[in-house]
Tab-separated table of C-alpha atoms in Angstrom:
chain	number	residue	atom	x	y	z
U	24	MET	CA	84.567	138.430	75.566
U	25	TYR	CA	86.811	136.567	72.434
U	26	GLY	CA	86.686	133.137	74.228
U	27	HIS	CA	82.175	133.053	73.931
U	28	ASN	CA	82.745	134.426	70.126
U	29	VAL	CA	85.216	131.172	69.883
U	30	ALA	CA	82.563	128.558	71.743
U	31	VAL	CA	80.223	130.654	70.247
U	32	ARG	CA	81.456	130.143	66.652
U	33	ASN	CA	82.247	126.941	67.345
U	34	ARG	CA	79.324	125.101	68.558
U	35	ALA	CA	77.840	126.722	64.770
U	36	ILE	CA	81.081	125.215	62.631
U	37	GLU	CA	79.554	122.002	64.325
U	38	ALA	CA	76.291	122.726	64.047
U	39	ALA	CA	76.814	122.943	60.492
U	40	ARG	CA	79.018	120.032	60.309
U	41	ALA	CA	76.312	118.117	61.894
U	42	VAL	CA	73.074	119.257	59.427
U	43	LYS	CA	76.090	118.674	56.486
U	44	ARG	CA	76.265	114.801	57.905
U	45	GLU	CA	73.047	114.632	57.851
U	46	ALA	CA	72.268	115.722	54.596
U	47	LEU	CA	75.158	113.278	53.208
U	48	ALA	CA	73.708	110.385	55.094
U	49	ALA	CA	69.873	111.070	53.667
U	50	GLU	CA	71.311	111.292	50.348
U	51	ARG	CA	73.574	108.229	51.055
U	52	ALA	CA	69.883	106.811	51.737
U	53	ALA	CA	69.167	108.340	48.392
U	54	LEU	CA	71.466	106.490	46.334
U	55	THR	CA	70.984	103.001	48.176
U	56	ALA	CA	67.968	103.349	46.855
U	57	ASP	CA	68.030	104.714	43.897
U	58	GLN	CA	70.925	100.779	43.300
U	59	ASN	CA	67.925	98.890	44.356
U	60	THR	CA	64.660	100.473	42.444
U	61	LEU	CA	67.790	99.904	39.104
U	62	ALA	CA	68.450	96.335	41.400
U	63	VAL	CA	64.730	95.273	40.206
U	64	ALA	CA	64.427	96.464	36.836
U	65	ARG	CA	66.679	94.849	35.749
U	66	GLU	CA	66.133	91.936	37.228
U	67	ALA	CA	62.326	92.418	35.623
U	68	LEU	CA	64.167	92.555	32.406
U	69	ALA	CA	66.476	89.501	32.817
U	70	ALA	CA	62.290	88.241	33.340
U	71	GLU	CA	61.048	89.592	30.276
U	72	HIS	CA	63.948	89.071	28.296
U	73	ALA	CA	63.632	85.065	28.669
U	74	ALA	CA	59.868	85.221	28.856
U	75	PHE	CA	60.885	86.710	25.259
U	76	GLN	CA	63.323	84.031	23.895
U	77	ALA	CA	61.262	81.348	25.503
U	78	GLN	CA	57.712	83.040	23.450
U	79	ALA	CA	60.155	83.137	20.656
U	80	ALA	CA	61.919	79.775	20.803
U	81	ALA	CA	58.210	78.106	21.086
U	82	ALA	CA	56.961	80.249	18.124
U	83	HIS	CA	60.484	78.508	16.233
U	84	TYR	CA	59.250	74.873	17.165
U	85	TYR	CA	55.770	74.863	16.204
């Protein structure tokens, strides 16, 4: 009986570890998505800044 309980316990521990691995993988994917979103926002801000600089240069020129 003891051996059966140990086997059940070990399967439960392995199942819990699998769930934890899946949760960590999902968290990693979410962080990657956040990084990608920030990268796109940074590129958009850089483009907006370049457009603003061009507009300011044109206003100063004319």
